[in-house]
Amino acid sequence: MNENEKVIQEQQETEQQTAQQTEQQQEQEQQVDMKTYLELVEKVSKLEQKLSDEAEKAKKIAEKEQELFQKQVHLTLKENGLEKFSDIVKVNDENELADVVKKLQNIVNEIRIESGYVPSDHVKTDEYSVYEKKKDVAGMISAKLSKLFQ
């Protein structure tokens, strides 16, 4: 039994060594995995920071573009004599702006025509006009000649 005990003991030692080796390998793998994990976490945090910076830059650019377009709208309205409508006009692109400017110009022109001076009750009441309506040539001539001698 001594030999059997020795063999059993050697097997147990071998098994223990194998178990210790596997534990060491697992610990090394865990250490490597932990290092890799930490590196990846650091990279992810850097990328998230860059992404947030880029999103902020994109937002600022969009704001600047919108501000520039509003200035363009105001300038276009001013060029067409419609700057009083700048608070009312809300457009999103240049085509829409051109359509709105055309419509406003038509409306303004119609208002100018309608509100312009149209003499309706002002009628010529001089002597010549009276003879002209009656188609009296002799009266028209006498009216003209009478003005010459006044």
PDB file of C-alpha atoms in Angstrom, residues 67-150:
ATOM      1  CA  GLU A  67     -29.365  83.816 -37.302  1.00  0.00           C
ATOM      2  CA  LEU A  68     -27.761  84.424 -40.703  1.00  0.00           C
ATOM      3  CA  PHE A  69     -30.940  83.371 -42.514  1.00  0.00           C
ATOM      4  CA  GLN A  70     -33.015  85.748 -40.383  1.00  0.00           C
ATOM      5  CA  LYS A  71     -30.639  88.561 -41.333  1.00  0.00           C
ATOM      6  CA  GLN A  72     -31.054  87.583 -44.973  1.00  0.00           C
ATOM      7  CA  VAL A  73     -34.847  87.678 -44.576  1.00  0.00           C
ATOM      8  CA  HIS A  74     -34.675  91.133 -42.987  1.00  0.00           C
ATOM      9  CA  LEU A  75     -32.337  92.408 -45.717  1.00  0.00           C
ATOM     10  CA  THR A  76     -34.514  91.014 -48.510  1.00  0.00           C
ATOM     11  CA  LEU A  77     -37.593  92.641 -47.019  1.00  0.00           C
ATOM     12  CA  LYS A  78     -35.716  95.930 -46.643  1.00  0.00           C
ATOM     13  CA  GLU A  79     -34.545  95.805 -50.274  1.00  0.00           C
ATOM     14  CA  ASN A  80     -38.135  95.436 -51.411  1.00  0.00           C
ATOM     15  CA  GLY A  81     -39.466  98.166 -49.130  1.00  0.00           C
ATOM     16  CA  LEU A  82     -41.228  95.687 -46.865  1.00  0.00           C
ATOM     17  CA  GLU A  83     -39.143  96.032 -43.693  1.00  0.00           C
ATOM     18  CA  LYS A  84     -42.248  96.855 -41.671  1.00  0.00           C
ATOM     19  CA  PHE A  85     -43.320  93.243 -42.156  1.00  0.00           C
ATOM     20  CA  SER A  86     -40.095  91.743 -40.765  1.00  0.00           C
ATOM     21  CA  ASP A  87     -41.709  90.915 -37.406  1.00  0.00           C
ATOM     22  CA  ILE A  88     -44.585  89.122 -39.105  1.00  0.00           C
ATOM     23  CA  VAL A  89     -42.746  87.149 -41.784  1.00  0.00           C
ATOM     24  CA  LYS A  90     -41.680  83.700 -40.610  1.00  0.00           C
ATOM     25  CA  VAL A  91     -40.106  81.570 -43.350  1.00  0.00           C
ATOM     26  CA  ASN A  92     -37.887  78.502 -43.395  1.00  0.00           C
ATOM     27  CA  ASP A  93     -36.112  78.650 -46.749  1.00  0.00           C
ATOM     28  CA  GLU A  94     -35.270  80.979 -49.629  1.00  0.00           C
ATOM     29  CA  ASN A  95     -38.035  79.754 -51.949  1.00  0.00           C
ATOM     30  CA  GLU A  96     -40.645  80.438 -49.314  1.00  0.00           C
ATOM     31  CA  LEU A  97     -39.088  83.873 -48.739  1.00  0.00           C
ATOM     32  CA  ALA A  98     -39.338  84.739 -52.442  1.00  0.00           C
ATOM     33  CA  ASP A  99     -43.006  83.699 -52.515  1.00  0.00           C
ATOM     34  CA  VAL A 100     -43.823  85.765 -49.427  1.00  0.00           C
ATOM     35  CA  VAL A 101     -42.027  88.826 -50.824  1.00  0.00           C
ATOM     36  CA  LYS A 102     -43.974  88.592 -54.109  1.00  0.00           C
ATOM     37  CA  LYS A 103     -47.282  88.250 -52.278  1.00  0.00           C
ATOM     38  CA  LEU A 104     -46.520  91.154 -49.960  1.00  0.00           C
ATOM     39  CA  GLN A 105     -45.462  93.355 -52.867  1.00  0.00           C
ATOM     40  CA  ASN A 106     -48.725  92.604 -54.673  1.00  0.00           C
ATOM     41  CA  ILE A 107     -50.748  93.397 -51.553  1.00  0.00           C
ATOM     42  CA  VAL A 108     -48.847  96.640 -50.928  1.00  0.00           C
ATOM     43  CA  ASN A 109     -49.294  97.719 -54.551  1.00  0.00           C
ATOM     44  CA  GLU A 110     -53.031  97.004 -54.384  1.00  0.00           C
ATOM     45  CA  ILE A 111     -53.314  99.020 -51.175  1.00  0.00           C
ATOM     46  CA  ARG A 112     -51.409 101.919 -52.774  1.00  0.00           C
ATOM     47  CA  ILE A 113     -53.735 101.883 -55.776  1.00  0.00           C
ATOM     48  CA  GLU A 114     -56.848 101.692 -53.639  1.00  0.00           C
ATOM     49  CA  SER A 115     -55.745 104.403 -51.246  1.00  0.00           C
ATOM     50  CA  GLY A 116     -54.381 106.691 -53.958  1.00  0.00           C
ATOM     51  CA  TYR A 117     -56.081 110.004 -54.771  1.00  0.00           C
ATOM     52  CA  VAL A 118     -59.057 109.408 -57.039  1.00  0.00           C
ATOM     53  CA  PRO A 119     -61.062 112.602 -57.708  1.00  0.00           C
ATOM     54  CA  SER A 120     -64.654 111.447 -57.964  1.00  0.00           C
ATOM     55  CA  ASP A 121     -66.683 114.512 -57.062  1.00  0.00           C
ATOM     56  CA  HIS A 122     -64.221 117.057 -58.439  1.00  0.00           C
ATOM     57  CA  VAL A 123     -65.678 118.220 -61.730  1.00  0.00           C
ATOM     58  CA  LYS A 124     -64.611 121.041 -63.989  1.00  0.00           C
ATOM     59  CA  THR A 125     -67.141 123.801 -63.643  1.00  0.00           C
ATOM     60  CA  ASP A 126     -65.603 126.418 -65.851  1.00  0.00           C
ATOM     61  CA  GLU A 127     -67.506 127.922 -68.756  1.00  0.00           C
ATOM     62  CA  TYR A 128     -65.435 126.170 -71.418  1.00  0.00           C
ATOM     63  CA  SER A 129     -66.224 122.690 -69.941  1.00  0.00           C
ATOM     64  CA  VAL A 130     -69.941 123.430 -69.936  1.00  0.00           C
ATOM     65  CA  TYR A 131     -69.877 124.377 -73.655  1.00  0.00           C
ATOM     66  CA  GLU A 132     -67.659 121.363 -74.364  1.00  0.00           C
ATOM     67  CA  LYS A 133     -70.229 118.979 -72.910  1.00  0.00           C
ATOM     68  CA  LYS A 134     -72.934 120.602 -74.991  1.00  0.00           C
ATOM     69  CA  LYS A 135     -70.673 120.425 -78.036  1.00  0.00           C
ATOM     70  CA  ASP A 136     -71.224 124.151 -78.638  1.00  0.00           C
ATOM     71  CA  VAL A 137     -68.164 125.244 -80.611  1.00  0.00           C
ATOM     72  CA  ALA A 138     -69.151 128.910 -80.698  1.00  0.00           C
ATOM     73  CA  GLY A 139     -69.535 128.967 -76.896  1.00  0.00           C
ATOM     74  CA  MET A 140     -66.182 127.264 -76.458  1.00  0.00           C
ATOM     75  CA  ILE A 141     -64.480 129.842 -78.685  1.00  0.00           C
ATOM     76  CA  SER A 142     -66.160 132.733 -76.897  1.00  0.00           C
ATOM     77  CA  ALA A 143     -65.095 131.311 -73.503  1.00  0.00           C
ATOM     78  CA  LYS A 144     -61.456 131.100 -74.664  1.00  0.00           C
ATOM     79  CA  LEU A 145     -61.549 134.580 -76.159  1.00  0.00           C
ATOM     80  CA  SER A 146     -63.121 136.063 -73.067  1.00  0.00           C
ATOM     81  CA  LYS A 147     -60.159 134.802 -71.018  1.00  0.00           C
ATOM     82  CA  LEU A 148     -57.790 136.570 -73.359  1.00  0.00           C
ATOM     83  CA  PHE A 149     -59.314 139.980 -72.701  1.00  0.00           C
ATOM     84  CA  GLN A 150     -59.510 139.750 -68.944  1.00  0.00           C
TER      85      GLN A 150
END
